[in-house]
Amino acid sequence: MSSGATAGVRTYKNYVNGEWLGGSSGETFAVYDPSTEEVIAQVAAAGSADVDLAVKAARAAFDGGPWSTTSAQDRGRVLFRLAEKIRQNSAMLAEIECRNTGKPIVEAEYDIADVATCFEYSNKVLGNVNPVPANALSFTLREPVGVAGQIIPWNYPLLMAAWKLAPALAAGCTCILKPAEQTPLTVLEVANWFREVGLPPGVVNIINGLGETAGAALVAHPGVDKIAFTGSAAVGKIIVKSAADTLKRVTLELGGKSPNIFFTDADWEASIDGALFGVFINQGEVCSAGSRILVEKKIYSKFVEAMKEKAKRIKLGAPFERETKMGPLVSKEQYDRVSSYLELGKKEAKVAIGGGRPKQFAKGYYVEPTIFYDVENTARIAREEIFGPVASVIPFDGEADAIRIANDTPYGLAAAVWTRDIYKAFRVVKSLRAGIVWVNHMQPTYVEAPWGGYKQSGFGRELGPWGLEEYLETKQVFVNLDETPIGWY
Ligand code: NAI
Ligand code: MG
C-alpha cells in the first residue's frame, strides 16, 4: 500500500523522485470496481506543476546518472529483482488488477506472470563496427534516448506498464509513466518496491491523472525526449501534433479492427474456438481483438450457427469467480460507448446472439457477448474500433476476396488466418497489411517477438530487440587512422 489504507477505499499518491507526493492542487479522482460500481480508491491527481516536478526528477536522474551509464548487465539485475518481487506478490497484484479492471481473475493471473517475464527479458544493448576503408575505424554506439514519457491504457494496466518500462530501463532511459486514470493501482503498488530493488530516485516516476491534463502536459514538456503511447487513434493524432513542437521521438500503438480469416479447409472445432477467443478474451477490450470475422461462403451459415451455440456457453460472472470467462467492461464510459455500437449494429446487420445487457446482473458494466452477421465491411461496426465483446461476421468468396476485405480498413495492427493449406496460409500472410499475423491461432504474444501496427494502428514496435531499439539513439564514431594532415588548404 502506497499510503494510508482505510477499510475499503484506499488512497494513492504520485511517485516522484522516489517519494510519494500528493498532487499540488490537492485534488483526487476516484477509481472504481466496475462489477459493483463502487469506489475502491482515491488517487492524487497530477497537474502540470506535478508533471514538471516528475520530468525534472527524470531529467536529473538521466543527465546526472548513474542509471544511464550503469552497465546493461547491472540494469538487468535490477529488473530481475523487480520481476522477482512481482512474482512473490503476484496473488495480491492479480487481485487488485481483477477488482479494478473487471477482467476474470484467471486472466489477471496470466497478465501478472507476463509482467514478470517482461522485466526478465533484459536484452543487452549491442553496437557494431562499420566496414569503412582501411585508413579509418567507424563504430556505432547505442545510447539511451533520454527521458521517456509513457502513456498507457486501462485494458492490461500492469502489463502495458511493463511493456513500456522494461525496455526503457534496459536501455538506460529514465521514465515518467502515466497510467490510465481508470486503472492506476497495480503499478502504484509495484512502485513501492522500486527503491528496494535498486532503482535510484527519479529513474521511474509515476504521475496519475487525466489524459487531457497530466497526459497532455507530459507530451508538451520540453524536458521529455520521447513519448510512447498506447490508446485510441484519436489521442494518438493529438499526441503526434503536440510532440511536433519539441520534435520528440514518438511511438504509437493504437489498436485496430483486426480480421480473423477462416477458410473451409481449416480445423472446424479449432476455428470456432479461435473465432470466439479472438474477440471475446478480456471482454473484447483488446487492441488486437479479432473483431472482423471473415468466413468463406461455403461454411458461412454453419459457422455463424456454431459460433452462436458455443457463445451461449461463455460464462459471464463476477471477476473473482474462477469459472468466469467474461467480467464487466472497465467503466461506465466504455459501457456507454459499447452499448451505442450495439444499437448501431442492430441497424447495420443481423444479430446472432447478444446485443445488450445480460439480465442476471443488477450492478456492474456487463455486456453480452454479441455476434453480428451479414455485416458489410463498409458498416461502421466493421470499420470503427469498438473495444468490447462485439464481433462482426463477414462472408467472403475465395482467397483474393478475403485479402481484399481484410486489408480494407484504416487499421493494420493484427490479423489471423486459419487453413491447413500452407501455400494459401503464407500467400495470405504476405498479402496482409498488419504488424502481427497469426496462422491457426489468435492472440498469443511473447516478450521475444515484436508488437505494433501498420497504417493507422501506429508506428514503432514494442517487445523483443525491436522494443529496446525504440529507446536507443545511434551514435556513429569515426576514428582517423591516418596521421597525415588533411592537406585541403
Ligand atoms: P484514450 O486513448 O483516451 O486513453 C488512453 C490513455 O491516453 C490514457 O492514459 C489517457 O489518460 C491518455 N490520454 C487521453 N487523452 C490524452 C491527451 N490529450 N494527451 C495525452 N494523453 C491522453 O482511450 P479511452 O478514452 O480510455 O478509450 C476510448 C477508445 O480508445 C476505446 O473505446 C478504444 O477503442 C480505444 N482504446 C484503444 C486501446 C488500445 O490498446 N489500442 C486502449 C484503450 C482504448
Ligand atoms: Mg479518451
mmCIF file of C-alpha atoms in Angstrom, residues 180-456:
data_model
loop_
_atom_site.group_PDB
_atom_site.id
_atom_site.type_symbol
_atom_site.label_atom_id
_atom_site.label_comp_id
_atom_site.label_asym_id
_atom_site.label_seq_id
_atom_site.Cartn_x
_atom_site.Cartn_y
_atom_site.Cartn_z
ATOM 1 C CA ALA A 180 -4.844 5.270 -17.385
ATOM 2 C CA GLU A 181 -6.990 7.192 -14.890
ATOM 3 C CA GLN A 182 -9.364 4.208 -14.686
ATOM 4 C CA THR A 183 -6.690 1.708 -13.602
ATOM 5 C CA PRO A 184 -3.592 3.148 -11.912
ATOM 6 C CA LEU A 185 -3.487 0.853 -8.867
ATOM 7 C CA THR A 186 -1.212 -2.087 -9.676
ATOM 8 C CA VAL A 187 1.716 -0.095 -10.999
ATOM 9 C CA LEU A 188 1.493 2.149 -7.918
ATOM 10 C CA GLU A 189 1.751 -0.967 -5.758
ATOM 11 C CA VAL A 190 4.796 -2.097 -7.717
ATOM 12 C CA ALA A 191 6.395 1.321 -7.209
ATOM 13 C CA ASN A 192 6.622 0.507 -3.510
ATOM 14 C CA TRP A 193 9.488 -1.870 -4.397
ATOM 15 C CA PHE A 194 11.454 0.386 -6.737
ATOM 16 C CA ARG A 195 13.935 1.577 -4.107
ATOM 17 C CA GLU A 196 14.373 -1.826 -2.559
ATOM 18 C CA VAL A 197 15.278 -3.458 -5.882
ATOM 19 C CA GLY A 198 17.813 -0.745 -6.633
ATOM 20 C CA LEU A 199 16.149 1.785 -8.905
ATOM 21 C CA PRO A 200 17.676 5.164 -7.950
ATOM 22 C CA PRO A 201 15.238 8.029 -7.195
ATOM 23 C CA GLY A 202 13.971 9.756 -10.316
ATOM 24 C CA VAL A 203 14.588 6.807 -12.622
ATOM 25 C CA VAL A 204 10.907 5.844 -12.668
ATOM 26 C CA ASN A 205 8.243 8.403 -11.781
ATOM 27 C CA ILE A 206 4.523 7.741 -11.888
ATOM 28 C CA ILE A 207 2.043 10.544 -12.306
ATOM 29 C CA ASN A 208 -1.680 9.996 -12.051
ATOM 30 C CA GLY A 209 -4.342 11.992 -13.717
ATOM 31 C CA LEU A 210 -6.439 12.612 -16.743
ATOM 32 C CA GLY A 211 -5.159 12.449 -20.273
ATOM 33 C CA GLU A 212 -6.198 15.981 -21.149
ATOM 34 C CA THR A 213 -4.242 17.431 -18.207
ATOM 35 C CA ALA A 214 -1.427 15.225 -16.897
ATOM 36 C CA GLY A 215 -1.004 13.317 -20.180
ATOM 37 C CA ALA A 216 -1.032 16.423 -22.345
ATOM 38 C CA ALA A 217 1.448 18.225 -20.040
ATOM 39 C CA LEU A 218 3.851 15.294 -20.317
ATOM 40 C CA VAL A 219 3.642 15.253 -24.121
ATOM 41 C CA ALA A 220 4.252 19.010 -24.360
ATOM 42 C CA HIS A 221 7.092 19.167 -21.814
ATOM 43 C CA PRO A 222 10.423 20.227 -23.351
ATOM 44 C CA GLY A 223 12.350 18.083 -20.843
ATOM 45 C CA VAL A 224 10.950 14.857 -22.303
ATOM 46 C CA ASP A 225 12.857 13.246 -25.193
ATOM 47 C CA LYS A 226 10.410 10.563 -26.234
ATOM 48 C CA ILE A 227 6.729 9.676 -25.878
ATOM 49 C CA ALA A 228 5.485 6.100 -26.032
ATOM 50 C CA PHE A 229 1.708 5.831 -26.189
ATOM 51 C CA THR A 230 -0.872 3.064 -26.306
ATOM 52 C CA GLY A 231 -4.518 4.017 -26.650
ATOM 53 C CA SER A 232 -7.039 5.373 -29.122
ATOM 54 C CA ALA A 233 -6.154 6.559 -32.615
ATOM 55 C CA ALA A 234 -7.869 9.871 -31.828
ATOM 56 C CA VAL A 235 -5.495 10.588 -28.937
ATOM 57 C CA GLY A 236 -2.540 9.272 -30.959
ATOM 58 C CA LYS A 237 -3.155 12.022 -33.503
ATOM 59 C CA ILE A 238 -3.308 14.691 -30.768
ATOM 60 C CA ILE A 239 -0.015 13.385 -29.348
ATOM 61 C CA VAL A 240 1.818 13.484 -32.677
ATOM 62 C CA LYS A 241 0.734 17.097 -33.209
ATOM 63 C CA SER A 242 1.746 18.204 -29.717
ATOM 64 C CA ALA A 243 5.059 16.323 -29.793
ATOM 65 C CA ALA A 244 5.935 18.067 -33.059
ATOM 66 C CA ASP A 245 6.580 21.356 -31.216
ATOM 67 C CA THR A 246 9.597 19.868 -29.465
ATOM 68 C CA LEU A 247 10.312 17.200 -32.119
ATOM 69 C CA LYS A 248 10.097 14.375 -29.630
ATOM 70 C CA ARG A 249 10.502 10.849 -30.803
ATOM 71 C CA VAL A 250 7.081 9.190 -30.729
ATOM 72 C CA THR A 251 5.947 5.577 -30.842
ATOM 73 C CA LEU A 252 2.260 4.721 -31.014
ATOM 74 C CA GLU A 253 0.205 1.570 -30.559
ATOM 75 C CA LEU A 254 -3.360 2.462 -31.500
ATOM 76 C CA GLY A 255 -5.462 -0.627 -31.767
ATOM 77 C CA GLY A 256 -7.377 -1.773 -34.778
ATOM 78 C CA LYS A 257 -10.150 -3.663 -36.453
ATOM 79 C CA SER A 258 -8.311 -6.900 -36.961
ATOM 80 C CA PRO A 259 -9.526 -9.567 -39.405
ATOM 81 C CA ASN A 260 -9.717 -13.199 -38.293
ATOM 82 C CA ILE A 261 -9.982 -15.191 -41.539
ATOM 83 C CA PHE A 262 -11.454 -18.702 -41.781
ATOM 84 C CA PHE A 263 -11.108 -20.931 -44.841
ATOM 85 C CA THR A 264 -13.233 -24.020 -45.486
ATOM 86 C CA ASP A 265 -10.317 -26.427 -45.026
ATOM 87 C CA ALA A 266 -9.394 -25.228 -41.510
ATOM 88 C CA ASP A 267 -9.953 -27.471 -38.489
ATOM 89 C CA TRP A 268 -13.603 -26.926 -37.583
ATOM 90 C CA GLU A 269 -13.590 -27.033 -33.762
ATOM 91 C CA ALA A 270 -10.340 -25.075 -33.541
ATOM 92 C CA SER A 271 -11.823 -22.450 -35.850
ATOM 93 C CA ILE A 272 -14.989 -21.902 -33.823
ATOM 94 C CA ASP A 273 -12.931 -21.660 -30.628
ATOM 95 C CA GLY A 274 -10.450 -19.341 -32.284
ATOM 96 C CA ALA A 275 -13.150 -17.043 -33.637
ATOM 97 C CA LEU A 276 -14.687 -16.645 -30.154
ATOM 98 C CA PHE A 277 -11.409 -16.426 -28.243
ATOM 99 C CA GLY A 278 -10.028 -13.876 -30.704
ATOM 100 C CA VAL A 279 -12.795 -11.385 -29.991
ATOM 101 C CA PHE A 280 -14.165 -12.182 -26.506
ATOM 102 C CA ILE A 281 -10.987 -12.627 -24.450
ATOM 103 C CA ASN A 282 -10.662 -9.832 -21.870
ATOM 104 C CA GLN A 283 -14.299 -8.824 -22.674
ATOM 105 C CA GLY A 284 -13.082 -7.791 -26.123
ATOM 106 C CA GLU A 285 -11.096 -4.930 -24.603
ATOM 107 C CA VAL A 286 -8.033 -5.894 -26.604
ATOM 108 C CA CYS A 287 -6.206 -3.775 -29.165
ATOM 109 C CA SER A 288 -5.684 -6.814 -31.406
ATOM 110 C CA ALA A 289 -9.232 -8.183 -30.982
ATOM 111 C CA GLY A 290 -10.294 -10.239 -33.987
ATOM 112 C CA SER A 291 -13.424 -8.131 -34.300
ATOM 113 C CA ARG A 292 -13.954 -8.770 -38.029
ATOM 114 C CA ILE A 293 -14.521 -12.478 -38.522
ATOM 115 C CA LEU A 294 -14.166 -13.285 -42.217
ATOM 116 C CA VAL A 295 -15.655 -16.649 -43.162
ATOM 117 C CA GLU A 296 -15.556 -18.435 -46.537
ATOM 118 C CA LYS A 297 -19.023 -18.582 -48.133
ATOM 119 C CA LYS A 298 -19.156 -22.394 -48.290
ATOM 120 C CA ILE A 299 -19.116 -22.696 -44.484
ATOM 121 C CA TYR A 300 -20.529 -19.300 -43.571
ATOM 122 C CA SER A 301 -24.056 -20.177 -42.340
ATOM 123 C CA LYS A 302 -22.906 -23.229 -40.430
ATOM 124 C CA PHE A 303 -20.055 -21.196 -38.926
ATOM 125 C CA VAL A 304 -22.336 -18.421 -37.620
ATOM 126 C CA GLU A 305 -24.632 -21.070 -36.135
ATOM 127 C CA ALA A 306 -21.735 -22.908 -34.442
ATOM 128 C CA MET A 307 -20.307 -19.655 -33.044
ATOM 129 C CA LYS A 308 -23.706 -18.777 -31.666
ATOM 130 C CA GLU A 309 -24.147 -22.180 -29.981
ATOM 131 C CA LYS A 310 -20.707 -22.069 -28.393
ATOM 132 C CA ALA A 311 -21.034 -18.413 -27.360
ATOM 133 C CA LYS A 312 -24.066 -19.386 -25.248
ATOM 134 C CA ARG A 313 -21.647 -21.284 -23.027
ATOM 135 C CA ILE A 314 -19.421 -18.263 -22.309
ATOM 136 C CA LYS A 315 -19.726 -17.746 -18.576
ATOM 137 C CA LEU A 316 -20.318 -14.134 -17.605
ATOM 138 C CA GLY A 317 -19.798 -13.517 -13.941
ATOM 139 C CA ALA A 318 -18.125 -11.771 -11.070
ATOM 140 C CA PRO A 319 -14.459 -11.260 -11.935
ATOM 141 C CA PHE A 320 -13.283 -13.146 -8.834
ATOM 142 C CA GLU A 321 -15.094 -16.377 -9.687
ATOM 143 C CA ARG A 322 -12.641 -18.762 -11.259
ATOM 144 C CA GLU A 323 -15.125 -20.115 -13.832
ATOM 145 C CA THR A 324 -15.836 -16.588 -15.124
ATOM 146 C CA LYS A 325 -14.811 -16.084 -18.744
ATOM 147 C CA MET A 326 -16.131 -12.535 -19.128
ATOM 148 C CA GLY A 327 -16.446 -9.837 -16.489
ATOM 149 C CA PRO A 328 -17.837 -6.310 -16.804
ATOM 150 C CA LEU A 329 -16.349 -3.646 -19.044
ATOM 151 C CA VAL A 330 -13.881 -1.355 -17.329
ATOM 152 C CA SER A 331 -16.020 1.768 -16.859
ATOM 153 C CA LYS A 332 -19.377 3.435 -17.315
ATOM 154 C CA GLU A 333 -17.877 5.408 -20.205
ATOM 155 C CA GLN A 334 -16.798 2.237 -22.003
ATOM 156 C CA TYR A 335 -20.141 0.556 -21.255
ATOM 157 C CA ASP A 336 -21.978 3.504 -22.811
ATOM 158 C CA ARG A 337 -19.677 3.550 -25.828
ATOM 159 C CA VAL A 338 -20.063 -0.189 -26.478
ATOM 160 C CA SER A 339 -23.843 -0.014 -25.882
ATOM 161 C CA SER A 340 -24.168 2.677 -28.529
ATOM 162 C CA TYR A 341 -22.374 0.389 -31.010
ATOM 163 C CA LEU A 342 -24.790 -2.419 -30.097
ATOM 164 C CA GLU A 343 -27.710 -0.189 -31.073
ATOM 165 C CA LEU A 344 -25.937 0.847 -34.266
ATOM 166 C CA GLY A 345 -25.140 -2.786 -35.110
ATOM 167 C CA LYS A 346 -28.810 -3.754 -34.890
ATOM 168 C CA LYS A 347 -29.487 -1.261 -37.684
ATOM 169 C CA GLU A 348 -26.467 -2.199 -39.781
ATOM 170 C CA ALA A 349 -26.564 -6.017 -39.572
ATOM 171 C CA LYS A 350 -28.274 -9.108 -38.143
ATOM 172 C CA VAL A 351 -27.853 -10.295 -34.555
ATOM 173 C CA ALA A 352 -26.876 -13.943 -33.977
ATOM 174 C CA ILE A 353 -26.588 -13.604 -30.214
ATOM 175 C CA GLY A 354 -26.337 -10.915 -27.548
ATOM 176 C CA GLY A 355 -26.899 -7.262 -28.254
ATOM 177 C CA GLY A 356 -27.437 -5.834 -24.799
ATOM 178 C CA ARG A 357 -27.011 -6.027 -21.088
ATOM 179 C CA PRO A 358 -27.228 -9.508 -19.532
ATOM 180 C CA LYS A 359 -30.303 -9.672 -17.305
ATOM 181 C CA GLN A 360 -28.755 -11.507 -14.356
ATOM 182 C CA PHE A 361 -26.684 -8.567 -13.067
ATOM 183 C CA ALA A 362 -28.270 -5.801 -11.037
ATOM 184 C CA LYS A 363 -24.992 -3.860 -10.970
ATOM 185 C CA GLY A 364 -21.813 -3.674 -12.998
ATOM 186 C CA TYR A 365 -20.915 -2.717 -16.548
ATOM 187 C CA TYR A 366 -21.694 -6.083 -18.108
ATOM 188 C CA VAL A 367 -22.344 -6.541 -21.805
ATOM 189 C CA GLU A 368 -23.416 -9.765 -23.507
ATOM 190 C CA PRO A 369 -21.013 -11.369 -25.949
ATOM 191 C CA THR A 370 -22.512 -10.151 -29.184
ATOM 192 C CA ILE A 371 -22.215 -11.575 -32.689
ATOM 193 C CA PHE A 372 -23.454 -9.552 -35.656
ATOM 194 C CA TYR A 373 -23.526 -11.328 -39.023
ATOM 195 C CA ASP A 374 -24.149 -10.418 -42.652
ATOM 196 C CA VAL A 375 -22.072 -7.354 -41.853
ATOM 197 C CA GLU A 376 -20.917 -5.228 -44.789
ATOM 198 C CA ASN A 377 -17.287 -4.249 -44.466
ATOM 199 C CA THR A 378 -18.402 -0.662 -45.091
ATOM 200 C CA ALA A 379 -20.636 -0.653 -41.978
ATOM 201 C CA ARG A 380 -19.429 1.449 -39.056
ATOM 202 C CA ILE A 381 -19.372 -1.628 -36.813
ATOM 203 C CA ALA A 382 -16.868 -3.135 -39.280
ATOM 204 C CA ARG A 383 -14.726 -0.001 -39.557
ATOM 205 C CA GLU A 384 -14.562 1.532 -36.073
ATOM 206 C CA GLU A 385 -12.811 0.084 -33.052
ATOM 207 C CA ILE A 386 -15.492 -0.840 -30.505
ATOM 208 C CA PHE A 387 -13.250 -2.280 -27.765
ATOM 209 C CA GLY A 388 -15.857 -4.567 -26.277
ATOM 210 C CA PRO A 389 -17.299 -8.068 -26.821
ATOM 211 C CA VAL A 390 -18.716 -7.367 -30.256
ATOM 212 C CA ALA A 391 -17.980 -9.484 -33.330
ATOM 213 C CA SER A 392 -18.832 -8.672 -36.941
ATOM 214 C CA VAL A 393 -19.024 -11.752 -39.145
ATOM 215 C CA ILE A 394 -18.464 -11.082 -42.842
ATOM 216 C CA PRO A 395 -18.666 -13.656 -45.680
ATOM 217 C CA PHE A 396 -16.015 -13.860 -48.412
ATOM 218 C CA ASP A 397 -15.648 -15.732 -51.676
ATOM 219 C CA GLY A 398 -12.135 -17.141 -52.140
ATOM 220 C CA GLU A 399 -8.639 -16.070 -51.205
ATOM 221 C CA ALA A 400 -8.429 -12.824 -53.174
ATOM 222 C CA ASP A 401 -11.741 -11.627 -51.743
ATOM 223 C CA ALA A 402 -10.601 -12.458 -48.194
ATOM 224 C CA ILE A 403 -7.400 -10.452 -48.647
ATOM 225 C CA ARG A 404 -9.259 -7.532 -50.178
ATOM 226 C CA ILE A 405 -11.769 -7.309 -47.309
ATOM 227 C CA ALA A 406 -9.112 -7.909 -44.657
ATOM 228 C CA ASN A 407 -6.988 -5.024 -45.929
ATOM 229 C CA ASP A 408 -9.935 -2.689 -46.497
ATOM 230 C CA THR A 409 -9.580 -0.870 -43.166
ATOM 231 C CA PRO A 410 -7.703 2.181 -41.941
ATOM 232 C CA TYR A 411 -6.022 -0.020 -39.320
ATOM 233 C CA GLY A 412 -3.246 -2.613 -39.556
ATOM 234 C CA LEU A 413 -2.407 -3.963 -36.130
ATOM 235 C CA ALA A 414 -3.099 -7.688 -36.351
ATOM 236 C CA ALA A 415 -4.706 -10.450 -38.402
ATOM 237 C CA ALA A 416 -5.122 -14.195 -38.302
ATOM 238 C CA VAL A 417 -5.670 -16.832 -40.958
ATOM 239 C CA TRP A 418 -6.997 -20.358 -40.418
ATOM 240 C CA THR A 419 -6.312 -23.045 -43.029
ATOM 241 C CA ARG A 420 -4.474 -26.370 -43.393
ATOM 242 C CA ASP A 421 -3.109 -25.362 -46.776
ATOM 243 C CA ILE A 422 0.395 -23.960 -46.186
ATOM 244 C CA TYR A 423 0.589 -22.425 -49.674
ATOM 245 C CA LYS A 424 -2.580 -20.458 -49.054
ATOM 246 C CA ALA A 425 -1.601 -19.621 -45.462
ATOM 247 C CA PHE A 426 1.675 -17.987 -46.442
ATOM 248 C CA ARG A 427 0.289 -16.257 -49.529
ATOM 249 C CA VAL A 428 -2.311 -14.651 -47.268
ATOM 250 C CA VAL A 429 0.287 -13.824 -44.598
ATOM 251 C CA LYS A 430 2.364 -11.948 -47.184
ATOM 252 C CA SER A 431 -0.640 -10.067 -48.555
ATOM 253 C CA LEU A 432 -1.977 -8.783 -45.251
ATOM 254 C CA ARG A 433 -1.038 -5.246 -44.222
ATOM 255 C CA ALA A 434 -0.701 -5.859 -40.490
ATOM 256 C CA GLY A 435 2.087 -5.854 -37.912
ATOM 257 C CA ILE A 436 1.220 -9.238 -36.401
ATOM 258 C CA VAL A 437 -0.235 -12.204 -38.314
ATOM 259 C CA TRP A 438 -1.187 -15.456 -36.616
ATOM 260 C CA VAL A 439 -1.689 -18.724 -38.501
ATOM 261 C CA ASN A 440 -4.228 -21.076 -36.905
ATOM 262 C CA HIS A 441 -4.368 -19.081 -33.665
ATOM 263 C CA MET A 442 -5.158 -15.583 -32.487
ATOM 264 C CA GLN A 443 -3.746 -13.501 -29.619
ATOM 265 C CA PRO A 444 -0.671 -15.262 -28.204
ATOM 266 C CA THR A 445 2.084 -12.750 -27.537
ATOM 267 C CA TYR A 446 5.661 -13.320 -26.461
ATOM 268 C CA VAL A 447 8.166 -10.892 -24.980
ATOM 269 C CA GLU A 448 10.724 -12.064 -27.555
ATOM 270 C CA ALA A 449 8.617 -11.113 -30.598
ATOM 271 C CA PRO A 450 7.713 -7.653 -31.960
ATOM 272 C CA TRP A 451 4.347 -5.983 -31.412
ATOM 273 C CA GLY A 452 2.939 -2.976 -33.267
ATOM 274 C CA GLY A 453 0.933 -1.872 -36.245
ATOM 275 C CA TYR A 454 0.873 -0.808 -39.884
ATOM 276 C CA LYS A 455 -1.221 2.079 -41.184
ATOM 277 C CA GLN A 456 -3.319 3.955 -38.583
#
